Protein backbone atom coordinates (compact mmCIF):
# COMPACT_ATOMS: atom_id res chain seq x y z
CA UNK A 1 0.00 0.00 0.00
CA UNK A 2 1.22 3.48 -0.85
CA UNK A 3 2.26 5.57 2.13
CA UNK A 4 0.79 8.97 2.84
CA UNK A 5 3.22 11.85 2.57
CA UNK A 6 3.41 12.38 6.33
CA UNK A 7 4.17 8.67 6.84
CA UNK A 8 6.98 8.70 4.28
CA UNK A 9 8.47 11.84 5.83
CA UNK A 10 8.55 10.20 9.25
CA UNK A 11 10.39 7.19 7.85
CA UNK A 12 12.79 9.32 5.81
CA UNK A 13 13.82 11.19 8.95
CA UNK A 14 14.10 8.12 11.16
CA UNK A 15 17.12 6.41 12.72
CA UNK A 16 17.50 2.65 12.88
CA UNK A 17 16.67 2.52 16.61
CA UNK A 18 13.65 4.76 16.91
CA UNK A 19 10.36 5.44 18.65
CA UNK A 20 7.17 6.62 16.95
CA UNK A 21 4.79 8.40 19.40
CA UNK A 22 1.85 8.54 17.01
CA UNK A 23 -1.88 8.89 17.55
CA UNK A 24 -4.34 6.06 16.94
CA UNK A 25 -5.42 5.90 13.32
CA UNK A 26 -2.19 7.38 11.90
CA UNK A 27 -0.86 4.04 10.63
CA UNK A 28 1.80 3.10 13.18
CA UNK A 29 1.79 -0.52 12.01
CA UNK A 30 2.52 0.13 8.34
CA UNK A 31 5.02 2.86 9.26
CA UNK A 32 6.99 0.43 11.42
CA UNK A 33 6.99 -2.29 8.73
CA UNK A 34 8.41 0.21 6.24
CA UNK A 35 10.88 1.34 8.92
CA UNK A 36 12.07 -2.26 9.31
CA UNK A 37 12.41 -2.64 5.55
CA UNK A 38 14.44 0.55 5.27
CA UNK A 39 16.82 -0.15 8.13
CA UNK A 40 16.96 -3.96 8.42
CA UNK A 41 15.80 -5.48 5.13
CA UNK A 42 16.57 -9.19 5.08
CA UNK A 43 16.84 -9.53 8.86
CA UNK A 44 14.44 -11.65 10.86
CA UNK A 45 11.58 -9.55 12.24
CA UNK A 46 10.23 -10.10 15.75
CA UNK A 47 7.04 -8.19 16.59
CA UNK A 48 6.06 -7.97 20.26
CA UNK A 49 2.52 -6.80 20.97
CA UNK A 50 -0.25 -7.09 23.58
CA UNK A 51 -1.94 -10.49 23.49
CA UNK A 52 -5.21 -8.97 22.28
CA UNK A 53 -3.52 -7.49 19.22
CA UNK A 54 -1.68 -10.72 18.47
CA UNK A 55 -4.96 -12.66 18.44
CA UNK A 56 -6.68 -10.00 16.32
CA UNK A 57 -4.21 -10.72 13.50
CA UNK A 58 -3.73 -7.16 12.26
CA UNK A 59 0.04 -7.52 12.02
CA UNK A 60 -0.27 -10.52 9.71
CA UNK A 61 -2.70 -8.68 7.47
CA UNK A 62 -0.53 -5.57 7.25
CA UNK A 63 2.61 -7.55 6.45
CA UNK A 64 0.77 -9.43 3.71
CA UNK A 65 -0.43 -6.13 2.25
CA UNK A 66 3.12 -4.77 2.38
CA UNK A 67 4.49 -7.87 0.63
CA UNK A 68 1.82 -7.77 -2.06
CA UNK A 69 2.22 -4.05 -2.78
CA UNK A 70 6.00 -4.21 -2.91
CA UNK A 71 6.10 -7.61 -4.67
CA UNK A 72 8.13 -9.23 -1.92
CA UNK A 73 8.19 -13.02 -1.79
CA UNK A 74 8.89 -13.50 1.87
CA UNK A 75 9.52 -11.76 5.18
CA UNK A 76 10.81 -13.97 7.98
CA UNK A 77 8.73 -12.66 10.85
CA UNK A 78 7.07 -13.77 14.06
CA UNK A 79 4.42 -12.04 16.20
CA UNK A 80 4.42 -12.80 19.93
CA UNK A 81 2.78 -11.33 23.01
CA UNK A 82 4.66 -9.61 25.81
CA UNK A 83 3.94 -12.66 27.98
CA UNK A 84 6.21 -14.71 25.72
CA UNK A 85 9.03 -12.19 25.54
CA UNK A 86 11.14 -14.18 28.01
CA UNK A 87 11.31 -17.15 25.64
CA UNK A 88 12.05 -15.15 22.49
CA UNK A 89 15.18 -16.05 20.52
CA UNK A 90 17.00 -12.84 19.60
CA UNK A 91 20.39 -12.33 17.98
CA UNK A 92 22.21 -9.86 15.74
CA UNK A 93 20.16 -11.10 12.80
CA UNK A 94 16.91 -9.97 14.45
CA UNK A 95 15.08 -6.63 14.28
CA UNK A 96 12.40 -6.02 16.93
CA UNK A 97 9.22 -3.96 16.81
CA UNK A 98 7.71 -3.25 20.24
CA UNK A 99 4.06 -2.41 19.64
CA UNK A 100 2.29 -0.47 22.42
CA UNK A 101 5.71 0.06 23.97
CA UNK A 102 4.27 1.64 27.12
CA UNK A 103 4.04 -2.00 28.23
CA UNK A 104 7.80 -1.86 28.82
CA UNK A 105 8.19 1.65 30.25
CA UNK A 106 8.18 0.57 33.91
CA UNK A 107 11.68 -0.38 35.02
CA UNK A 108 10.55 -1.03 38.60
CA UNK A 109 9.47 -4.63 39.01
CA UNK A 110 8.11 -5.75 35.65
CA UNK A 111 9.94 -8.67 34.06
CA UNK A 112 8.83 -7.79 30.54
CA UNK A 113 10.65 -4.45 30.82
CA UNK A 114 13.85 -6.23 31.79
CA UNK A 115 13.47 -8.76 28.98
CA UNK A 116 12.82 -5.94 26.50
CA UNK A 117 16.00 -4.23 27.66
CA UNK A 118 18.01 -7.46 27.31
CA UNK A 119 16.64 -8.34 23.88
CA UNK A 120 17.08 -4.82 22.51
CA UNK A 121 20.79 -5.08 23.31
CA UNK A 122 21.03 -8.49 21.63
CA UNK A 123 19.18 -7.44 18.47
CA UNK A 124 20.35 -5.81 15.24
CA UNK A 125 17.97 -2.93 15.95
CA UNK A 126 14.51 -2.01 17.21
CA UNK A 127 11.53 0.25 16.77
CA UNK A 128 8.98 1.28 19.41
CA UNK A 129 5.35 2.30 18.84
CA UNK A 130 2.74 3.91 21.07
CA UNK A 131 0.16 6.67 21.08
CA UNK A 132 0.94 7.18 24.78
CA UNK A 133 4.58 6.21 25.44
CA UNK A 134 4.97 8.49 28.47
CA UNK A 135 1.55 9.36 29.83
CA UNK A 136 3.07 10.22 33.24
CA UNK A 137 5.75 12.51 31.87
CA UNK A 138 9.45 12.31 32.65
CA UNK A 139 9.11 9.45 35.13
CA UNK A 140 8.08 7.13 32.27
CA UNK A 141 11.23 7.66 30.21
CA UNK A 142 13.79 5.74 32.25
CA UNK A 143 13.49 2.33 30.59
CA UNK A 144 13.31 3.85 27.12
CA UNK A 145 16.59 5.69 27.70
CA UNK A 146 18.11 2.42 28.95
CA UNK A 147 16.93 0.56 25.85
CA UNK A 148 18.47 3.26 23.66
CA UNK A 149 21.76 3.02 25.55
CA UNK A 150 21.86 6.32 27.44
CA UNK A 151 21.85 4.58 30.83
CA UNK A 152 22.49 1.07 32.13
CA UNK A 153 19.14 1.15 33.93
CA UNK A 154 16.16 3.37 34.58
CA UNK A 155 17.42 3.89 38.10
CA UNK A 156 20.55 5.60 36.76
CA UNK A 157 18.35 8.02 34.81
CA UNK A 158 16.19 8.66 37.85
CA UNK A 159 19.24 9.27 40.04
CA UNK A 160 20.54 11.95 37.66
CA UNK A 161 17.33 13.89 37.07
CA UNK A 162 14.77 13.20 39.83
CA UNK A 163 14.55 15.52 42.82
CA UNK A 164 13.20 13.57 45.79
CA UNK A 165 12.17 14.23 49.36
CA UNK A 166 10.59 12.32 52.22
CA UNK A 167 6.82 12.38 52.26
CA UNK A 168 4.72 12.55 55.41
CA UNK A 169 4.74 8.77 55.86
CA UNK A 170 8.51 8.46 55.64
CA UNK A 171 9.05 7.36 52.03
CA UNK A 172 11.04 9.03 49.28
CA UNK A 173 8.94 10.48 46.50
CA UNK A 174 9.78 12.44 43.36
CA UNK A 175 8.82 16.10 43.71
CA UNK A 176 10.07 17.35 40.36
CA UNK A 177 12.65 16.84 37.63
CA UNK A 178 15.80 18.89 37.02
CA UNK A 179 17.77 19.59 33.84
CA UNK A 180 14.69 18.83 31.75
CA UNK A 181 16.26 20.49 28.71
CA UNK A 182 18.75 17.64 28.59
CA UNK A 183 15.98 15.06 28.94
CA UNK A 184 14.07 16.71 26.11
CA UNK A 185 17.12 16.67 23.87
CA UNK A 186 17.73 12.98 24.51
CA UNK A 187 14.10 12.22 23.69
CA UNK A 188 14.22 14.22 20.46
CA UNK A 189 17.31 12.28 19.37
CA UNK A 190 15.47 8.93 19.48
CA UNK A 191 11.90 9.91 18.62
CA UNK A 192 9.87 11.11 15.69
CA UNK A 193 7.70 14.13 16.29
CA UNK A 194 4.52 13.33 18.17
CA UNK A 195 1.72 13.29 15.64
CA UNK A 196 -2.00 13.64 16.20
CA UNK A 197 -4.51 12.49 13.63
CA UNK A 198 -5.58 16.03 12.81
CA UNK A 199 -1.96 16.95 12.04
CA UNK A 200 -1.92 14.53 9.09
CA UNK A 201 -3.16 16.87 6.37
CA UNK A 202 -3.19 14.19 3.65
CA UNK A 203 -5.05 11.63 5.77
CA UNK A 204 -8.69 11.35 4.68
CA UNK A 205 -11.19 12.85 7.13
CA UNK A 206 -12.89 9.45 7.55
CA UNK A 207 -10.80 6.27 7.77
CA UNK A 208 -12.10 2.70 8.15
CA UNK A 209 -10.21 -0.12 9.85
CA UNK A 210 -11.37 -3.72 10.15
CA UNK A 211 -10.44 -5.67 13.29
CA UNK A 212 -10.90 -9.43 13.18
CA UNK A 213 -11.40 -11.68 16.19
CA UNK A 214 -11.56 -15.41 16.80
CA UNK A 215 -15.18 -16.61 16.67
CA UNK A 216 -14.87 -18.11 20.14
CA UNK A 217 -16.02 -21.31 21.84
CA UNK A 218 -19.56 -20.06 22.42
CA UNK A 219 -20.13 -19.21 18.77
CA UNK A 220 -18.75 -22.55 17.60
CA UNK A 221 -20.83 -24.49 20.14
CA UNK A 222 -24.05 -22.74 19.15
CA UNK A 223 -23.37 -23.34 15.48
CA UNK A 224 -22.24 -26.94 15.85
CA UNK A 225 -24.11 -28.30 18.88
CA UNK A 226 -27.09 -25.93 19.13
CA UNK A 227 -26.36 -25.72 22.84
CA UNK A 228 -24.42 -23.43 25.17
CA UNK A 229 -24.45 -22.77 28.90
CA UNK A 230 -27.77 -24.48 29.54
CA UNK A 231 -29.58 -22.92 26.57
CA UNK A 232 -30.91 -25.01 23.69
CA UNK A 233 -30.92 -23.30 20.31
CA UNK A 234 -33.62 -25.33 18.64
CA UNK A 235 -34.87 -23.05 15.87
CA UNK A 236 -33.46 -20.71 13.27
CA UNK A 237 -34.29 -17.47 15.08
CA UNK A 238 -32.65 -18.58 18.32
CA UNK A 239 -29.53 -19.77 16.48
CA UNK A 240 -29.19 -16.48 14.59
CA UNK A 241 -29.67 -14.45 17.77
CA UNK A 242 -27.12 -16.60 19.58
CA UNK A 243 -24.56 -16.34 16.80
CA UNK A 244 -24.96 -12.58 16.48
CA UNK A 245 -24.48 -12.01 20.21
CA UNK A 246 -21.54 -14.39 20.63
CA UNK A 247 -19.39 -13.71 17.55
CA UNK A 248 -15.89 -13.00 18.88
CA UNK A 249 -17.29 -11.34 21.99
CA UNK A 250 -14.54 -12.41 24.41
CA UNK A 251 -11.66 -11.16 22.28
CA UNK A 252 -13.60 -8.06 21.22
CA UNK A 253 -14.00 -7.07 24.86
CA UNK A 254 -10.33 -7.63 25.65
CA UNK A 255 -9.25 -5.61 22.62
CA UNK A 256 -11.69 -2.80 23.44
CA UNK A 257 -10.45 -2.61 27.02
CA UNK A 258 -6.88 -2.31 25.80
CA UNK A 259 -7.85 0.33 23.24
CA UNK A 260 -9.66 2.46 25.82
CA UNK A 261 -6.70 2.29 28.20
CA UNK A 262 -4.26 3.50 25.57
CA UNK A 263 -5.91 6.61 24.18
CA UNK A 264 -7.28 9.81 25.63
CA UNK A 265 -9.50 10.33 22.59
CA UNK A 266 -13.28 10.33 22.91
CA UNK A 267 -14.68 6.96 21.85
CA UNK A 268 -18.16 6.26 20.48
CA UNK A 269 -19.22 2.60 20.67
CA UNK A 270 -22.25 1.31 18.75
CA UNK A 271 -23.81 -1.95 19.90
CA UNK A 272 -26.88 -4.02 19.06
CA UNK A 273 -27.72 -6.19 22.06
CA UNK A 274 -28.24 -5.53 25.78
CA UNK A 275 -25.75 -8.27 26.54
CA UNK A 276 -23.04 -6.35 24.71
CA UNK A 277 -23.77 -3.18 26.68
CA UNK A 278 -23.63 -5.03 30.00
CA UNK A 279 -20.29 -6.65 29.16
CA UNK A 280 -18.78 -3.36 27.95
CA UNK A 281 -19.82 -1.62 31.17
CA UNK A 282 -18.03 -4.32 33.16
CA UNK A 283 -14.66 -3.48 31.60
CA UNK A 284 -14.74 0.31 31.41
CA UNK A 285 -16.42 3.45 32.63
CA UNK A 286 -19.19 4.62 30.30
CA UNK A 287 -19.61 8.38 30.55
CA UNK A 288 -22.58 8.85 28.23
CA UNK A 289 -25.24 6.48 26.95
CA UNK A 290 -28.10 6.36 24.48
CA UNK A 291 -30.48 3.39 24.34
CA UNK A 292 -34.18 2.65 24.32
CA UNK A 293 -34.22 3.20 28.07
CA UNK A 294 -31.87 6.14 28.59
CA UNK A 295 -30.52 9.18 26.76
CA UNK A 296 -27.56 10.85 28.43
CA UNK A 297 -25.24 12.91 26.23
CA UNK A 298 -23.12 15.99 27.06
CA UNK A 299 -24.17 19.55 26.42
CA UNK A 300 -23.18 20.81 23.01
CA UNK A 301 -21.32 23.77 24.52
CA UNK A 302 -19.05 21.32 26.38
CA UNK A 303 -17.97 19.34 23.32
CA UNK A 304 -14.64 21.09 22.87
CA UNK A 305 -13.61 20.44 26.48
CA UNK A 306 -14.28 16.69 26.52
CA UNK A 307 -11.33 14.30 26.64
CA UNK A 308 -11.02 10.57 27.21
CA UNK A 309 -14.79 10.05 27.33
CA UNK A 310 -16.67 6.89 26.32
CA UNK A 311 -20.15 7.08 24.79
CA UNK A 312 -22.19 3.90 24.40
CA UNK A 313 -25.03 3.96 21.87
CA UNK A 314 -27.53 1.27 20.93
CA UNK A 315 -27.52 1.58 17.18
CA UNK A 316 -31.27 1.19 16.77
CA UNK A 317 -31.98 3.94 19.32
CA UNK A 318 -29.17 6.38 18.58
CA UNK A 319 -28.50 6.05 14.88
CA UNK A 320 -30.39 9.18 13.92
CA UNK A 321 -31.21 12.58 15.33
CA UNK A 322 -28.30 13.08 17.74
CA UNK A 323 -24.98 14.87 17.28
CA UNK A 324 -21.93 13.18 18.76
CA UNK A 325 -19.10 14.89 16.90
CA UNK A 326 -16.99 15.26 20.04
CA UNK A 327 -15.85 11.67 19.28
CA UNK A 328 -12.95 10.86 16.94
CA UNK A 329 -12.86 7.07 17.41
CA UNK A 330 -16.00 5.19 16.35
CA UNK A 331 -16.39 1.48 17.08
CA UNK A 332 -19.04 -0.83 15.70
CA UNK A 333 -18.89 -3.59 18.30
CA UNK A 334 -21.17 -5.68 16.11
CA UNK A 335 -22.90 -4.94 12.80
CA UNK A 336 -26.51 -3.92 12.38
CA UNK A 337 -28.48 -5.59 9.60
CA UNK A 338 -29.92 -2.25 8.45
CA UNK A 339 -27.86 -0.18 6.04
CA UNK A 340 -29.95 2.87 6.97
CA UNK A 341 -29.07 2.45 10.67
CA UNK A 342 -25.41 1.88 9.74
CA UNK A 343 -25.27 4.97 7.55
CA UNK A 344 -27.06 7.11 10.14
CA UNK A 345 -24.70 5.88 12.85
CA UNK A 346 -21.65 6.90 10.81
CA UNK A 347 -23.12 10.36 10.60
CA UNK A 348 -23.35 10.80 14.38
CA UNK A 349 -19.63 11.58 14.73
CA UNK A 350 -18.64 12.42 11.18
CA UNK A 351 -20.80 15.42 10.35
CA UNK A 352 -20.75 19.20 10.02
CA UNK A 353 -19.10 20.55 13.14
CA UNK A 354 -16.50 17.76 13.33
CA UNK A 355 -13.14 19.52 13.50
CA UNK A 356 -10.98 16.40 13.66
CA UNK A 357 -10.38 13.31 11.59
CA UNK A 358 -12.46 10.26 12.45
CA UNK A 359 -11.44 6.60 12.46
CA UNK A 360 -14.14 3.93 12.27
CA UNK A 361 -13.28 0.47 13.59
CA UNK A 362 -15.43 -2.46 12.51
CA UNK A 363 -15.12 -5.37 14.95
CA UNK A 364 -15.67 -8.59 13.02
CA UNK A 365 -15.81 -12.19 14.19
CA UNK A 366 -13.55 -14.14 11.84
CA UNK A 367 -15.44 -16.78 9.82
CA UNK A 368 -18.76 -15.76 11.37
CA UNK A 369 -21.97 -14.37 9.93
CA UNK A 370 -20.62 -10.87 10.69
CA UNK A 371 -18.43 -11.13 7.60
CA UNK A 372 -21.55 -11.75 5.51
CA UNK A 373 -23.33 -8.79 7.11
CA UNK A 374 -20.51 -6.31 6.49
CA UNK A 375 -20.12 -7.48 2.91
CA UNK A 376 -23.77 -6.54 2.38
CA UNK A 377 -23.48 -3.20 4.21
CA UNK A 378 -20.44 -2.30 2.11
CA UNK A 379 -22.72 -2.70 -0.91
CA UNK A 380 -25.11 -0.20 0.75
CA UNK A 381 -27.75 -2.90 1.17
CA UNK A 382 -29.63 -4.38 4.10
CA UNK A 383 -28.83 -7.83 5.35
CA UNK A 384 -31.62 -10.36 5.76
CA UNK A 385 -32.08 -13.81 7.27
CA UNK A 386 -32.76 -15.34 3.86
CA UNK A 387 -29.18 -14.51 2.82
CA UNK A 388 -27.78 -16.91 5.41
CA UNK A 389 -26.99 -20.35 4.09
CA UNK A 390 -27.23 -23.66 5.92
CA UNK A 391 -23.44 -23.59 6.06
CA UNK A 392 -23.52 -20.21 7.83
CA UNK A 393 -25.89 -21.64 10.44
CA UNK A 394 -24.24 -25.04 10.76
CA UNK A 395 -27.19 -26.95 9.32
CA UNK A 396 -30.84 -26.49 8.49
CA UNK A 397 -34.13 -26.40 10.37
CA UNK A 398 -37.66 -27.39 9.50
CA UNK A 399 -38.83 -23.89 10.35
CA UNK A 400 -36.54 -22.25 7.78
Tab-separated table of N, CA and C in Angstrom, residues 81-82 87 105 153 164 170 297:
chain	number	residue	atom	x	y	z
A	81	UNK	N	3.280	-12.237	21.984
A	81	UNK	CA	2.779	-11.333	23.013
A	81	UNK	C	3.891	-11.013	24.004
A	82	UNK	N	3.678	-9.981	24.792
A	82	UNK	CA	4.662	-9.611	25.809
A	82	UNK	C	4.854	-10.728	26.842
A	87	UNK	N	10.875	-15.980	26.404
A	87	UNK	CA	11.310	-17.151	25.637
A	87	UNK	C	11.738	-16.811	24.208
A	105	UNK	N	7.629	0.393	29.740
A	105	UNK	CA	8.194	1.648	30.249
A	105	UNK	C	8.582	1.555	31.728
A	153	UNK	N	20.453	1.497	33.368
A	153	UNK	CA	19.144	1.147	33.926
A	153	UNK	C	18.326	2.408	34.121
A	164	UNK	N	14.070	14.306	44.872
A	164	UNK	CA	13.199	13.570	45.793
A	164	UNK	C	13.230	14.196	47.183
A	170	UNK	N	7.148	8.936	55.523
A	170	UNK	CA	8.508	8.463	55.643
A	170	UNK	C	9.093	7.772	54.433
A	297	UNK	N	-26.362	12.429	27.040
A	297	UNK	CA	-25.236	12.913	26.235
A	297	UNK	C	-24.819	14.287	26.764
